[in-house]
Short mmCIF file of C-alpha atoms and ligand atoms in Angstrom, two decimals:
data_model
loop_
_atom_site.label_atom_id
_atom_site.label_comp_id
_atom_site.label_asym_id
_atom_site.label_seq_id
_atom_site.Cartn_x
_atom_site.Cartn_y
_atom_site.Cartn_z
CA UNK A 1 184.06 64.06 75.87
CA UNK A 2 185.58 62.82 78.51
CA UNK A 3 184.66 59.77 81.19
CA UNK A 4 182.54 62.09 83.93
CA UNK A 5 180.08 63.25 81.24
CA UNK A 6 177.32 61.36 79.75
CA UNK A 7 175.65 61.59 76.23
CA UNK A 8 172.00 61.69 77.14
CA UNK A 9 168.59 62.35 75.18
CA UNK A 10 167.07 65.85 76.31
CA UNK A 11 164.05 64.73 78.11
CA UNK A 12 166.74 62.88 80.69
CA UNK A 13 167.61 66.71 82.20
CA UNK A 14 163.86 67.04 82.77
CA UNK A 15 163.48 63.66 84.64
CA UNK A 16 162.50 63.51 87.85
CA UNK A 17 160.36 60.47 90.18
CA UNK A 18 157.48 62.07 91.31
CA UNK A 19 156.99 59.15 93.44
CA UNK A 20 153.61 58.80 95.18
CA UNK A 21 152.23 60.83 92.27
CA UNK A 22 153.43 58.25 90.05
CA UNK A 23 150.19 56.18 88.59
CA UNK A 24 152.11 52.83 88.19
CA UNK A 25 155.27 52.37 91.12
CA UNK A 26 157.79 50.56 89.62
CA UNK A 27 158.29 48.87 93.08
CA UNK A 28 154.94 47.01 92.24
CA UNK A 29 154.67 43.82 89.90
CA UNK A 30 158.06 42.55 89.07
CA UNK A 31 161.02 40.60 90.99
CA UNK A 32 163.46 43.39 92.35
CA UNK A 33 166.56 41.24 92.11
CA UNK A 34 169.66 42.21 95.42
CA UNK A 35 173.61 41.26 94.64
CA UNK A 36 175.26 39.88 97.76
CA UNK A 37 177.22 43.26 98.26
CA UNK A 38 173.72 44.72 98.67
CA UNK A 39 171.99 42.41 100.91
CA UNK A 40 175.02 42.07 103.35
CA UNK A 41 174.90 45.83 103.86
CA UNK A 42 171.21 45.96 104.40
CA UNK A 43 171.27 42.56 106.55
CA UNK A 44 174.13 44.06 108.76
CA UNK A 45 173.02 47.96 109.72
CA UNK A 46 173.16 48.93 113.29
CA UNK A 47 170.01 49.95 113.85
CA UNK A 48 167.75 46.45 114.87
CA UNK A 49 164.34 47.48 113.73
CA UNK A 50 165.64 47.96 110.31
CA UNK A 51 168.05 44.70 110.27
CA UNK A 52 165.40 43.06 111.19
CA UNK A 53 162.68 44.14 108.60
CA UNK A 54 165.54 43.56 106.11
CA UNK A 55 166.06 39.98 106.93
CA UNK A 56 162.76 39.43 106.61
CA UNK A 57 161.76 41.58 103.74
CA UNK A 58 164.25 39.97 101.81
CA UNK A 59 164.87 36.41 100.79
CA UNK A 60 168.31 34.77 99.80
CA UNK A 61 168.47 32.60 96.29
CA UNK A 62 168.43 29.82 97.10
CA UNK A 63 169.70 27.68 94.11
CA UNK A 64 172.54 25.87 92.69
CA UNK A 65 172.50 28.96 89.94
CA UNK A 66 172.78 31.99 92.77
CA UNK A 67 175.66 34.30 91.54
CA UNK A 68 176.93 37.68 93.33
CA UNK A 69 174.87 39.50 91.10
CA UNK A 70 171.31 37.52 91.42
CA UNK A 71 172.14 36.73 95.34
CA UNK A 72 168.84 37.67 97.08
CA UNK A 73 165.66 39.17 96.15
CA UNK A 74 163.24 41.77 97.64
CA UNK A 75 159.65 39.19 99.07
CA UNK A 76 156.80 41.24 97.42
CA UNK A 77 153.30 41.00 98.30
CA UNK A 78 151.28 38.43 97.07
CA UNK A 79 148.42 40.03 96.38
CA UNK A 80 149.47 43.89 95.76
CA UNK A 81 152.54 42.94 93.93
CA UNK A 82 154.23 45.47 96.19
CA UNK A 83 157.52 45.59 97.21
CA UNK A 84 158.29 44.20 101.00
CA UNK A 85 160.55 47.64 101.49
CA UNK A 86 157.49 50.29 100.77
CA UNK A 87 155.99 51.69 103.35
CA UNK A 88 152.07 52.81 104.03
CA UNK A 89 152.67 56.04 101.33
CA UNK A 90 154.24 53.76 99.03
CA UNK A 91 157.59 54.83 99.50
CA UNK A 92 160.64 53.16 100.08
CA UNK A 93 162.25 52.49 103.36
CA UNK A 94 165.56 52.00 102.53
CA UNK A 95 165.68 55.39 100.57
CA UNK A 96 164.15 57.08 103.12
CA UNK A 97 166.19 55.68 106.49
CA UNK A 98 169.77 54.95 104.84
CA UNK A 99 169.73 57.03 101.29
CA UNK A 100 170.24 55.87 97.98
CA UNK A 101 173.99 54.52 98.37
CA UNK A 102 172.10 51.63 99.94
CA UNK A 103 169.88 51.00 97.57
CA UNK A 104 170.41 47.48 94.93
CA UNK A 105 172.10 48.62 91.56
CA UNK A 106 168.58 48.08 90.39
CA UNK A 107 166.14 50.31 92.34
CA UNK A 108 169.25 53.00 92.04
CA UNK A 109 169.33 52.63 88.47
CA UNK A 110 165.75 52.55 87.76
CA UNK A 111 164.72 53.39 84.90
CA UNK A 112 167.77 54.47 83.42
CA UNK A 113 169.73 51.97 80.79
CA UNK A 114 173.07 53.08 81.60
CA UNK A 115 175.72 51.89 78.95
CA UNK A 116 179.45 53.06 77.91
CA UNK A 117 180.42 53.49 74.23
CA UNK A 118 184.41 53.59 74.27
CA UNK A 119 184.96 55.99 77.27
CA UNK A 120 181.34 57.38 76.82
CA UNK A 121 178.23 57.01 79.05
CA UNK A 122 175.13 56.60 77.46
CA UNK A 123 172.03 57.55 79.64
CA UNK A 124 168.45 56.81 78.51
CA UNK A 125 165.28 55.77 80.20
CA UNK A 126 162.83 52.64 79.77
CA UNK A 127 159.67 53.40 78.37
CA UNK A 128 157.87 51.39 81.58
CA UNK A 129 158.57 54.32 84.06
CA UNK A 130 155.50 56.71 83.29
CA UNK A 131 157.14 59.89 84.23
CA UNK A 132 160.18 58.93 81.73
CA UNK A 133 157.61 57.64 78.72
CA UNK A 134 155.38 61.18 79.10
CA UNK A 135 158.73 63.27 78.98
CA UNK A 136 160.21 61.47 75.97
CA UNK A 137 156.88 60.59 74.02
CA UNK A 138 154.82 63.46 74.08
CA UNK A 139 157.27 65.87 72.89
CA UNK A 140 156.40 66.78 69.35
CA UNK A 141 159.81 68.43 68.46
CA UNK A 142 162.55 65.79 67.68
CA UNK A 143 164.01 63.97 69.93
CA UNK A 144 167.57 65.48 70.52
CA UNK A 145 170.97 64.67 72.25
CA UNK A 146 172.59 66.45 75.04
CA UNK A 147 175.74 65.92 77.72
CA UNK A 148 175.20 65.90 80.85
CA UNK A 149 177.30 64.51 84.55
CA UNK A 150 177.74 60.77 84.21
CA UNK A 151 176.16 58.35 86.79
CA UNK A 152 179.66 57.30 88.50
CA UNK A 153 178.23 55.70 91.71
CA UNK A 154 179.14 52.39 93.10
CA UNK A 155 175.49 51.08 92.90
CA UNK A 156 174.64 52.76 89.43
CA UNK A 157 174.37 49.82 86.98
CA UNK A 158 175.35 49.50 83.87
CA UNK A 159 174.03 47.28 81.08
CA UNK A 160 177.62 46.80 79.08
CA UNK A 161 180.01 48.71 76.93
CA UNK A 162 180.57 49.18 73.27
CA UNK A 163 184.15 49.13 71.48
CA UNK A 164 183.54 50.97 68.47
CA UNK A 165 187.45 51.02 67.11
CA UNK A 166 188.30 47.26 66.57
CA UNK A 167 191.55 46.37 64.91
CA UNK A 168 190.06 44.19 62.57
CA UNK A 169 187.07 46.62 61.14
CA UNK A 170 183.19 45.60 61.27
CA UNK A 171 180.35 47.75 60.91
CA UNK A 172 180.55 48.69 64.23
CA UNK A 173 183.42 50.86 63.47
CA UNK A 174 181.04 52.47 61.67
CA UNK A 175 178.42 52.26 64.46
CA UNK A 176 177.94 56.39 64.77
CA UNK A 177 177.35 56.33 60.85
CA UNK A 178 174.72 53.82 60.85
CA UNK A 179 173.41 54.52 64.22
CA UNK A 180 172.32 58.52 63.13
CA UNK A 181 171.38 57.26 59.56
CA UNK A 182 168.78 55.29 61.14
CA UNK A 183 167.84 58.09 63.47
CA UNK A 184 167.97 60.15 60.73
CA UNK A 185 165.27 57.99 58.51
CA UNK A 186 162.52 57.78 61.98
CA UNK A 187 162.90 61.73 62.68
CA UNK A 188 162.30 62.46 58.46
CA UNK A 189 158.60 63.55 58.45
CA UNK A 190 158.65 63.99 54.65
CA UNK A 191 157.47 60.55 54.99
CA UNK A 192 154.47 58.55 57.08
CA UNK A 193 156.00 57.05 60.15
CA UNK A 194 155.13 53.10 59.41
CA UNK A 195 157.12 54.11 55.34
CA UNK A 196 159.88 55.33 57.81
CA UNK A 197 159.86 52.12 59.27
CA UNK A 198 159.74 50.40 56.48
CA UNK A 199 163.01 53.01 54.84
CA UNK A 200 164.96 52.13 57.93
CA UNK A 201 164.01 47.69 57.11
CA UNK A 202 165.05 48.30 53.63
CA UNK A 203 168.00 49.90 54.75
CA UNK A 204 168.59 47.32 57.37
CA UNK A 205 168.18 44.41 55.16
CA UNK A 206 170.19 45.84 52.80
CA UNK A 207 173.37 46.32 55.29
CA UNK A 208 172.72 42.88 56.84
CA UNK A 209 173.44 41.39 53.15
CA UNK A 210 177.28 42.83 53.27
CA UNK A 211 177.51 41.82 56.67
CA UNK A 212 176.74 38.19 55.76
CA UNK A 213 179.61 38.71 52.85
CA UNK A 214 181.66 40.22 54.92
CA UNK A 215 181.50 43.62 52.81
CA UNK A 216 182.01 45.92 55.96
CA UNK A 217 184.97 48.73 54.68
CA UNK A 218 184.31 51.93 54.79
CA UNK A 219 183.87 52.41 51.34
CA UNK A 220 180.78 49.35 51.43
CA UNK A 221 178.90 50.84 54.70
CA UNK A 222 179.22 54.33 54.06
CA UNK A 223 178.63 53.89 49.88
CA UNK A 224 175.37 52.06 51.32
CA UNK A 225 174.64 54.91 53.48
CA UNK A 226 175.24 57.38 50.35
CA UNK A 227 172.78 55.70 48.20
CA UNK A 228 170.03 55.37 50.74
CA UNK A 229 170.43 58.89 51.48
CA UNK A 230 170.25 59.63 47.81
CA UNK A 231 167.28 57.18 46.90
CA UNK A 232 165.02 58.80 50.47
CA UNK A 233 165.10 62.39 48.56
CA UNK A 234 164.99 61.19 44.79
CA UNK A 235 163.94 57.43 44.19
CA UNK A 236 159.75 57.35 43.37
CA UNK A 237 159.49 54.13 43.89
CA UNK A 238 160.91 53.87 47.52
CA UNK A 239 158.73 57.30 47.45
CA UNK A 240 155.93 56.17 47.26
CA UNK A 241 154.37 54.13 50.32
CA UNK A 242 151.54 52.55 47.43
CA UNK A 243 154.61 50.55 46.58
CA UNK A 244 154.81 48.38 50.12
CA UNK A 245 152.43 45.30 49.76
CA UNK A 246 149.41 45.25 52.87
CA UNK A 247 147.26 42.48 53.81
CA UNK A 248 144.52 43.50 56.59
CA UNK A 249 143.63 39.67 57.16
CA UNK A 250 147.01 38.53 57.43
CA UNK A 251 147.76 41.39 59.93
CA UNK A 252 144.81 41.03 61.85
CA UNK A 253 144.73 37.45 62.39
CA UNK A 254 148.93 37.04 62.92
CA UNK A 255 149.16 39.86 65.48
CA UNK A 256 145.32 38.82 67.11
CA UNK A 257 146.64 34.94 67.88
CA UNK A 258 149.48 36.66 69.65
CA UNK A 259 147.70 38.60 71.78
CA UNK A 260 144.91 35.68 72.68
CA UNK A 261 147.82 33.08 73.01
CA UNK A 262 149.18 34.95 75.79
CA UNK A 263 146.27 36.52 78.07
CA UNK A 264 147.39 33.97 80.65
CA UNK A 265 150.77 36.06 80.81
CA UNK A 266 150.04 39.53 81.57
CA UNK A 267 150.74 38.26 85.41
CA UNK A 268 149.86 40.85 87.73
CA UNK A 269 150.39 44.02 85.79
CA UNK A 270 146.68 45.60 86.10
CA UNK A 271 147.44 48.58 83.73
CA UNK A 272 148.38 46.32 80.98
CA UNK A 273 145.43 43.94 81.76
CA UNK A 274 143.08 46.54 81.19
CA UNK A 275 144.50 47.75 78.29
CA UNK A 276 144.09 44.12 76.69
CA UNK A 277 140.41 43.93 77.84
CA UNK A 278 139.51 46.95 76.26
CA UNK A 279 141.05 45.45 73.21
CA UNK A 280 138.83 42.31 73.35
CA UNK A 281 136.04 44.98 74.33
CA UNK A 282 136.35 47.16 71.35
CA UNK A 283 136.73 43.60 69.09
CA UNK A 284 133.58 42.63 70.73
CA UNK A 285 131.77 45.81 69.20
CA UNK A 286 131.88 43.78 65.70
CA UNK A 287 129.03 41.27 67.02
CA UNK A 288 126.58 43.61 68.07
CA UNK A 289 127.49 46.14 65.12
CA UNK A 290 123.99 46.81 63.07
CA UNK A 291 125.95 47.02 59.83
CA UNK A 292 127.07 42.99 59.09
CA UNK A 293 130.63 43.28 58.59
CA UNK A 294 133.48 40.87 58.44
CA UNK A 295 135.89 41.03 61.97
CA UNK A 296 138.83 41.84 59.72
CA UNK A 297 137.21 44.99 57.87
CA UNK A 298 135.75 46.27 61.02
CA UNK A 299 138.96 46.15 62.26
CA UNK A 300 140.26 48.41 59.33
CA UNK A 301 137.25 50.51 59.99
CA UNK A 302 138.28 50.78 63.16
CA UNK A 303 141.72 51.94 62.17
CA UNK A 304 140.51 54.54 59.47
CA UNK A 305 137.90 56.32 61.65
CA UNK A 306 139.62 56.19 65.03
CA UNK A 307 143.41 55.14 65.06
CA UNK A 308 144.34 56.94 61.70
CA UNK A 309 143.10 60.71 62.62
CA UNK A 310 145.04 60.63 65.96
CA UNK A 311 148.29 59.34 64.84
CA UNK A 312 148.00 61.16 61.85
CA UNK A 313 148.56 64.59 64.14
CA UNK A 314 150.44 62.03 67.13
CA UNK A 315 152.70 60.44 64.84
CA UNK A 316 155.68 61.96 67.38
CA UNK A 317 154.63 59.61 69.81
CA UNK A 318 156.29 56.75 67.86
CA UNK A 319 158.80 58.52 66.35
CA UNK A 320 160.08 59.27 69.77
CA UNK A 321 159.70 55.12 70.74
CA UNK A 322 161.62 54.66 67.70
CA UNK A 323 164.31 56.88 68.46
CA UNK A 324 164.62 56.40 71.83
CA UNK A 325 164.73 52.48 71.02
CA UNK A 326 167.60 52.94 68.40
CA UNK A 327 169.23 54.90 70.94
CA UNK A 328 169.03 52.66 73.74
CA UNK A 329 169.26 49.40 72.73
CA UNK A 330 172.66 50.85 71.03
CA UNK A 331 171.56 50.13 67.51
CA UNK A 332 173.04 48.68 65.39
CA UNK A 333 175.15 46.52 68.42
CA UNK A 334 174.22 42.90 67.64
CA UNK A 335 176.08 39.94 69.57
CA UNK A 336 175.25 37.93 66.95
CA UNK A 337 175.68 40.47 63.99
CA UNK A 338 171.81 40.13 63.06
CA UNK A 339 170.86 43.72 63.40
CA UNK A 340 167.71 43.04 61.11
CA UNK A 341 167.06 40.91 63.99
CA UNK A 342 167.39 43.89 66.32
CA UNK A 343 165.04 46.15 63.64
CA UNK A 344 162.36 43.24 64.02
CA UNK A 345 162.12 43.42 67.48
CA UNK A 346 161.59 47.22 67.07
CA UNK A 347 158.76 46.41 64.56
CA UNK A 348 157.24 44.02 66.43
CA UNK A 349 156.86 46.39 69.43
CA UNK A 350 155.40 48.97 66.81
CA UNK A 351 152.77 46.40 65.16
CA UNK A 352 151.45 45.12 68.32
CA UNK A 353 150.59 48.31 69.86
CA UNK A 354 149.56 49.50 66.77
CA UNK A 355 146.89 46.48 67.11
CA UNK A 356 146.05 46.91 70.52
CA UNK A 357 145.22 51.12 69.79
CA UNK A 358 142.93 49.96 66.89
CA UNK A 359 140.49 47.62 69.18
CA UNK A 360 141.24 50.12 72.02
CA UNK A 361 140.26 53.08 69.25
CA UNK A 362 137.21 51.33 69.10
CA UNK A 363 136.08 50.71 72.77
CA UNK A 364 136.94 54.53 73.52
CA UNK A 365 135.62 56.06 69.79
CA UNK A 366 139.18 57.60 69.64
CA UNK A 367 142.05 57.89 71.24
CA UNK A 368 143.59 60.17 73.85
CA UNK A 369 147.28 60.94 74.41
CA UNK A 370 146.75 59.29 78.40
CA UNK A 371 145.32 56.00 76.55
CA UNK A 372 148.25 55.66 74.13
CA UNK A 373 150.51 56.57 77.04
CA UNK A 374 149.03 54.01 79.50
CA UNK A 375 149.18 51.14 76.55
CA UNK A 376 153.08 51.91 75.74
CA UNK A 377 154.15 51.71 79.48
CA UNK A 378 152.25 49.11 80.24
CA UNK A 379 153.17 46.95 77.66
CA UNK A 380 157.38 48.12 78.04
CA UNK A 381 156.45 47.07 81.71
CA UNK A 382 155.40 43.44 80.72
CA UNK A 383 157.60 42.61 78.13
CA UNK A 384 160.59 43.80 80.23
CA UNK A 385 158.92 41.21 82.77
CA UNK A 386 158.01 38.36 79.66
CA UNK A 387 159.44 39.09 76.67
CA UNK A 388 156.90 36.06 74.86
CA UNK A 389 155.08 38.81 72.79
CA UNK A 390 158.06 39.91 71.17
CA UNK A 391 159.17 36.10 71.08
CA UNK A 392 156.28 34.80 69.54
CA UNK A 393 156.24 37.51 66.59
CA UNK A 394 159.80 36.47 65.83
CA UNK A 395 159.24 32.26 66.22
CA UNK A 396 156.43 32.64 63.51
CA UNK A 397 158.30 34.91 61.31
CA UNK A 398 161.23 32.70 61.87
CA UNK A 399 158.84 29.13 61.34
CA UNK A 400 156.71 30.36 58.24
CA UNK A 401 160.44 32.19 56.61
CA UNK A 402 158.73 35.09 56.64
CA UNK A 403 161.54 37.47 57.54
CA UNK A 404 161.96 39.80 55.13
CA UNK A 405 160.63 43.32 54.21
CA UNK A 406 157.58 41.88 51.94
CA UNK A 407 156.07 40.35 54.55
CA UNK A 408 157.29 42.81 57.68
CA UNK A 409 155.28 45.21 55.91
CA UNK A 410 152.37 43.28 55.97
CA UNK A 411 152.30 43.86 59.52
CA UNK A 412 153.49 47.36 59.40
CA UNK A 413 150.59 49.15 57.00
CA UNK A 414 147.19 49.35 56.62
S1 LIG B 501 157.98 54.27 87.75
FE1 LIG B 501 159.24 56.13 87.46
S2 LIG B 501 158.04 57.86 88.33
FE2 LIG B 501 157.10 55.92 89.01
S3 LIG B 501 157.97 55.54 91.06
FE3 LIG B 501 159.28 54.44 89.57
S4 LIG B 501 160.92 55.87 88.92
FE4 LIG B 501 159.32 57.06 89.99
#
């Protein structure tokens, strides 16, 4: 392909902003961040009302550390958490008055993750934009790959580039290999998606081991990807999802001090607020339960009668987060060559939703394809803004040397 086309997931061609329909703007709650190029444009238009509203809707840096890139940023209101730039139908001024060439790379970008492998772009969206997370979750066929015209304008940002052909070979000359093996283990519903998971962590661990040695021919990545193949359609032991150890207690009360550690830093994102609360709401059902349970079965319970019969005909929903994840964090691309690293921050996401849903499961006696949808972009919405959930899981993994598949699936089954 060449440079003016971009490889894209399907649901992209379907993606549109519906704007004020939208049930969570994404020009509310976070810091909208303005290069200089940007604000000098904006700060400089002919017309006065609009100069004006620009140099006061928007603030320079105003730090040793301001760069080109971080040189102003949009004010936003302190209470609403809305953008300075919207106007009474929450919609944005500069869109509307100048068009989108003025827009910051950001808001034009929005919420695409816009990457080039070799002379390829790669298009995808973030799960916190709820049009883009309903389009690419609730599609129960398999997610699936498409080209279509490459985002080539000036203020159309993109998130870095990916040399697959190095001289001196890695596994990331064998990043299309491993990239649609793992893709290929998440979309393989012969199996439950948490044993899935826990395929594509054996898998992972596996081809972090010859990346530690240094084992990274052809003959070592692809041989690895040749027995894996061969083990997923003929091994009974990797078969069999009896064979991964669980511990409900451990799970509960690991993933649980997460969540209560960090109620102070859901900031002002409402969705995701109430999400949590009817969390602690559903947890709070165990106390005036008639039947005398301990928390950590009721929270199995809890699982088993409400979580389990919905994701048992849902499971798409995080086969699609799993994909789309792989796909757009440009697995396995790892500065530091940890890609289990990179696979843990996928499970991590996965477990603590999975833990919020159970308590929500609760609170709601079920759940609904809206609730899980609310929870997932709500969630991508925060942790884009504070990654400390994600940070937290891998600090005590990392503290108690708890980093490896046993205990990962401890958090992944129940
Ligand atoms: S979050 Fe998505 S749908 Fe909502 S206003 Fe932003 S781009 Fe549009």
């Amino acid at each position: 392909m060449n440079n003016s086309s971009a490889l894209v997931p399907k649901y992209m061609l379907d993606f549109k902003c519906i704007g004020t329909e939208c049930e969570d703007s994404c020009c509310i709650g976070w810091k909208v961040q303005i290069d200089k190029t940007t604000y000098t444009n904006l700060t400089n238009v002919p017309q006065k009302a609009l100069r004006e509203s620009f140099r006061t809707g928007i603030e320079k840096v105003d730090t040793p550390s301001r760069t080109n890139e971080q040189f102003a940023r949009m004010k936003m209101d302190g209470t609403t958490g809305c953008c300075s730039m919207l106007d009474e139908q929450k919609l944005c001024t500069i869109q509307a008055t100048l068009g989108e060439r003025y827009l910051a790379p950001i808001c034009a970008t929005y919420p695409r993750n816009i990457f080039w492998v070799n002379n390829e772009q790669e298009i995808s969206a973030v799960m916190s934009c709820p049009e883009a997370a309903r389009l690419a979750l609730l599609n129960p066929e398999k997610m699936e790959f498409t080209h279509t015209e490459a985002m080539l304008q000036k203020n159309a940002q993109s998130k870095g580039k990916v040399i697959t052909d190095q001289p001196n070979p890695t596994f990331m000359n064998f990043f299309w290999d491993i990239r649609i093996f793992a893709i290929e283990i998440i979309q393989n519903r012969n199996y439950s998606f948490p044993h899935r998971l826990i395929i594509m962590g054996l898998f992972c661990e596996q081809l972090q081991r010859l990346i530690n040695q240094k084992l990274e021919s052809e003959s070592d990545i692809k041989g690895l990807i040749e027995n894996f193949k061969e083990m997923i359609n003929n091994n009974a032991e990797l078969q069999d999802y009896g064979t991964f150890p669980q511990d409900h207690e451990f799970q509960f009360i690991t993933l649980n001090n997460i969540i209560s550690k960090n109620l102070g830093n859901i900031g002002s994102n409402a969705r995701f607020a109430s999400c949590v609360q009817d969390y602690l709401d559903g947890l709070e059902e165990h106390k005036a339960a008639t039947e005398k349970k301990d928390l950590i079965d009721f929270y199995q319970d809890g699982y088993s009668s409400y979580y389990k019969p919905f994701m048992d005909e849902h499971e798409y929903i995080f086969e699609n987060y799993a994909v789309n994840f792989i796909y757009s964090h440009l697995f396995p691309k790892s500065e530091s060559r940890d890609i289990f690293k990179v696979y843990i921050i996928l499970v991590s996401h996965y477990v603590l939703l999975k833990l919020l849903l159970i308590g929500m499961s609760i609170k709601h006696k079920g759940l609904t394809t809206d609730i899980v949808l609310k929870l997932i972009q709500s969630f991508t919405k925060t942790s884009e803004h504070t990654n400390v959930y994600v940070k937290n899981i891998i600090e005590f993994l990392t503290e108690k040397q708890y980093s490896s598949m046993g205990h990962l699936s401890l958090l992944i089954k129940n």
